[in-house]
Structures are given as structure tokens and as C-alpha cells.
PDB file of C-alpha atoms in Angstrom:
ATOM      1  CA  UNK A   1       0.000   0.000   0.000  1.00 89.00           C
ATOM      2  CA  UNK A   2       0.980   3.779  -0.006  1.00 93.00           C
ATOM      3  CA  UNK A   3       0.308   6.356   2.213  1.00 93.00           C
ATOM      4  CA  UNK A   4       0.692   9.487   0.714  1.00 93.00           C
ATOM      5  CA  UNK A   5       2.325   8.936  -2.235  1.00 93.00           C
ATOM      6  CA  UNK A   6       5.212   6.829  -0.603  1.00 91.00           C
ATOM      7  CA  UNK A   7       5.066   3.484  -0.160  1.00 91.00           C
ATOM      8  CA  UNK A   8       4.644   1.635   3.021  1.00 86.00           C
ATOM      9  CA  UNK A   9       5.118  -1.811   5.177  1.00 83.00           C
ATOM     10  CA  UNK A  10       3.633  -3.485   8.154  1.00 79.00           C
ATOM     11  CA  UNK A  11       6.090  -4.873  10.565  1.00 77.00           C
ATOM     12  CA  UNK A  12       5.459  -8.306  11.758  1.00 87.00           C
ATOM     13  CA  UNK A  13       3.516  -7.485  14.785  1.00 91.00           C
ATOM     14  CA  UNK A  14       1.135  -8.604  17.400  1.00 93.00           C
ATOM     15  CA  UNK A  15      -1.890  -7.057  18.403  1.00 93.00           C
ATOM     16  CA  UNK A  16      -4.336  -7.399  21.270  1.00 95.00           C
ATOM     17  CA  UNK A  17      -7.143  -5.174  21.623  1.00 94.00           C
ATOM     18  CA  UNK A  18      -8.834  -3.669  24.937  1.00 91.00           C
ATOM     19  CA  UNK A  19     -11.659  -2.566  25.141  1.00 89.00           C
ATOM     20  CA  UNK A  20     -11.591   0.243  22.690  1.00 86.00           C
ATOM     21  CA  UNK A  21      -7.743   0.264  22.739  1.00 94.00           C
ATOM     22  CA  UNK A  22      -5.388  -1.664  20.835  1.00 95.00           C
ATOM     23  CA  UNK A  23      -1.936  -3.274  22.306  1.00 95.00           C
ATOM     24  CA  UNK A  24       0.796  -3.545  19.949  1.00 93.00           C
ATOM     25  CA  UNK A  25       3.561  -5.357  20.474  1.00 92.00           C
ATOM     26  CA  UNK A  26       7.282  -5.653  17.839  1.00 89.00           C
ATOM     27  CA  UNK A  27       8.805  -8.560  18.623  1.00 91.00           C
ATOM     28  CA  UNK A  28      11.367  -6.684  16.168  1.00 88.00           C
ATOM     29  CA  UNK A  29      12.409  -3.560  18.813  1.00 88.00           C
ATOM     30  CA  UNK A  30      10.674  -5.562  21.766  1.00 91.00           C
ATOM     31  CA  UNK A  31       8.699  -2.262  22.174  1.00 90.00           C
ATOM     32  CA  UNK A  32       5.305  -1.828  23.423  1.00 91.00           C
ATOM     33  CA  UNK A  33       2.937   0.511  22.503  1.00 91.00           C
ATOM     34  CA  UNK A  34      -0.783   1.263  23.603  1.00 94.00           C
ATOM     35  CA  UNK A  35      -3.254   2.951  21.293  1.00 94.00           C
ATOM     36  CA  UNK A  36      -5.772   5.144  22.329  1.00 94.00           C
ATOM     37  CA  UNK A  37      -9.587   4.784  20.762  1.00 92.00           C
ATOM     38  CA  UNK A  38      -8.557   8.024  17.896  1.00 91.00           C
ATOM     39  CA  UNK A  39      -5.071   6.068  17.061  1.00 93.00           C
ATOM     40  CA  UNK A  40      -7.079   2.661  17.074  1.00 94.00           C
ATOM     41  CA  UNK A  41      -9.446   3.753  14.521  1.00 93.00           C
ATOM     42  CA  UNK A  42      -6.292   5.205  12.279  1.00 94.00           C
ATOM     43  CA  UNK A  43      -4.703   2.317  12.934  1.00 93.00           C
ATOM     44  CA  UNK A  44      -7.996  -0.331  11.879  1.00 93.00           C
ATOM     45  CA  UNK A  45      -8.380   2.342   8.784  1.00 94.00           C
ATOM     46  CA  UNK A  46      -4.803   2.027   7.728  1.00 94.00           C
ATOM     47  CA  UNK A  47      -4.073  -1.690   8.231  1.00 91.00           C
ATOM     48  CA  UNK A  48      -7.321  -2.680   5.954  1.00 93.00           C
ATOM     49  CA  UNK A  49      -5.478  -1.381   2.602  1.00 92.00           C
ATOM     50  CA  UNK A  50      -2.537  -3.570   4.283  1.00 87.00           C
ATOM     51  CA  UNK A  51      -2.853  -6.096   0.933  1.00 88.00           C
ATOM     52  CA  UNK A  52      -3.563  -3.700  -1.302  1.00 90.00           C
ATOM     53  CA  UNK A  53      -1.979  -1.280  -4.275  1.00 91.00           C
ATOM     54  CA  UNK A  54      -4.480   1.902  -2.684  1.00 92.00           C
ATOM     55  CA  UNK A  55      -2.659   5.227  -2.171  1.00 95.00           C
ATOM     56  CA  UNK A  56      -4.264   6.671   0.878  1.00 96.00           C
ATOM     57  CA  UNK A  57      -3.706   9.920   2.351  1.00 96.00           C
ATOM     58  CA  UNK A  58      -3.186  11.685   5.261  1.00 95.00           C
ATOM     59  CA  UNK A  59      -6.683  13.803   4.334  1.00 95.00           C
ATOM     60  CA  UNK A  60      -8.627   9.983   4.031  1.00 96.00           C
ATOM     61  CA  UNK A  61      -7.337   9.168   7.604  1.00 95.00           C
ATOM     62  CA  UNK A  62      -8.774  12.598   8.676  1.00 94.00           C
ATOM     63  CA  UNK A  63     -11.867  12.283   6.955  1.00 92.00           C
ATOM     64  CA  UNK A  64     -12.128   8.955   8.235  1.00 92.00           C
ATOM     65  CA  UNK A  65     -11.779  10.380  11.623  1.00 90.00           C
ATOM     66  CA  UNK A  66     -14.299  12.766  11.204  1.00 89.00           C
ATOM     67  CA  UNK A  67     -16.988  10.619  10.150  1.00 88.00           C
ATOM     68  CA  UNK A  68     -16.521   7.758  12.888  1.00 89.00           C
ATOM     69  CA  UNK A  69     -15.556  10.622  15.985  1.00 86.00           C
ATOM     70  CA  UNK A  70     -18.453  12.793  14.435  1.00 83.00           C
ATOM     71  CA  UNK A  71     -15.344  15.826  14.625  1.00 80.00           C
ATOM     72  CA  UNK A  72     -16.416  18.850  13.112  1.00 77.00           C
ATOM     73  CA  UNK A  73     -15.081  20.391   9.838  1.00 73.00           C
ATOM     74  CA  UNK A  74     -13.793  23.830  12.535  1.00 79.00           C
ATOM     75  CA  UNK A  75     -10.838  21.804  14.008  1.00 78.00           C
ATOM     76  CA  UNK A  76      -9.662  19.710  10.506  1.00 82.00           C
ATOM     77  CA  UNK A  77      -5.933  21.406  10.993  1.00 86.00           C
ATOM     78  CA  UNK A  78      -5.559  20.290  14.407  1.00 87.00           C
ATOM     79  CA  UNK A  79      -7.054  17.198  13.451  1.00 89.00           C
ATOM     80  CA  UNK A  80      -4.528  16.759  10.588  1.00 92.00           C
ATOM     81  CA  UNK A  81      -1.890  17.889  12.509  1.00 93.00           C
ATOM     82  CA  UNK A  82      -2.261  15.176  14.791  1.00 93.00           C
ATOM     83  CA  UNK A  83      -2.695  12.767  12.341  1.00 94.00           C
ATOM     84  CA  UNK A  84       0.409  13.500  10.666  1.00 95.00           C
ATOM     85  CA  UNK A  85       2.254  13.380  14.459  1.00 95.00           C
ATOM     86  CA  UNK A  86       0.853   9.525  14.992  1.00 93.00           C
ATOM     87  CA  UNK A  87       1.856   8.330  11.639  1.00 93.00           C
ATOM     88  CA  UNK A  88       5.727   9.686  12.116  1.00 93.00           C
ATOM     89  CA  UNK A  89       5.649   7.690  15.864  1.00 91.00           C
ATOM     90  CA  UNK A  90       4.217   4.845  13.727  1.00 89.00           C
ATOM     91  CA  UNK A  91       7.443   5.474  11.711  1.00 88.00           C
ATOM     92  CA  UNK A  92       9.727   6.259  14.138  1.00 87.00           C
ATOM     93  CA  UNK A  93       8.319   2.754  16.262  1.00 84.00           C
ATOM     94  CA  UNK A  94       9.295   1.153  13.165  1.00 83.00           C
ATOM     95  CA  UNK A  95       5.540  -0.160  13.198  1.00 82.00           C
ATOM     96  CA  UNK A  96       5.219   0.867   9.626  1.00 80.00           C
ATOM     97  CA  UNK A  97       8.037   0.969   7.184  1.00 72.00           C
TER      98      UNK A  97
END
């Protein structure tokens, strides 16, 4: 898959959920990290184009976002902004390469 414009891969990971969070564990950097209900639904949109050739932006996620958080169209630069910051720790956690 791509993610804006630049293509992407999942790490080999395990992942629990909890109640509305999910756990995900990288065997890889043996690091742990704990998504909140807004990163969980990034990270459910994100991984379902996992298998596929789809280019999907950082404005999809958001939009995504706003129609499942019912977030209104006033704070879509925050929004984005915060977005963008989750998908660089993503990087940076070497969750998705």
C-alpha cells in the first residue's frame, strides 16, 4: 500500500485489543505501545489497505476520523496535525516501514 504517495510496510507485529484500545507489540524492537480509541481507529483504517496497491492519504485518515468521531469540519488542521504526528511515531516505532 501507499500512504501518501510513498510506499509503506507493516512490521510483523502482534496485536491485542482492549476494550476500545489496541496493544501492539514488535517482537522486532521488543517495544510496546498502547493505542488510544482516535489512534485505534487510524490504525484499523490504515491496516485494511494492508494487501492492497491503494494510495491513501493523510486527508482519508482525517476524513475517516471525522466521520466515525463525528469531529467537526472547525478543528480539521488540528485534526490533521495530529494525524500527521501519529503516523511519524508509527514510523519512528518502526511499526510501519
Amino acid at each position: 500500500m501507499k500512504l501518501n504517495n510513498v510506499e509503506i510496510y507493516f512490521s510483523n507485529l502482534e496485536i491485542s485489543a482492549v476494550d476500545q484500545e489496541l496493544v501492539i507489540y514488535n517482537p522486532a524492537t521488543e517495544q510496546v505501545m498502547t493505542l488510544n480509541k482516535t489512534a485505534s481507529i487510524i490504525w484499523q483504517y490504515i491496516s485494511q489497505f494492508s494487501d492492497t496497491d491503494e494510495n491513501i492519504s493523510t486527508d482519508d485518515i482525517v476524513d475517516e476520523l471525522k466521520h466515525t468521531c463525528s469531529i467537526q469540519d472547525d478543528n480539521y488542521l488540528g485534526l490533521k496535525k495530529d494525524v500527521e504526528e501519529l503516523l511519524q511515531l508509527f514510523n519512528e516505532l518502526q511499526i510501519l516501514l
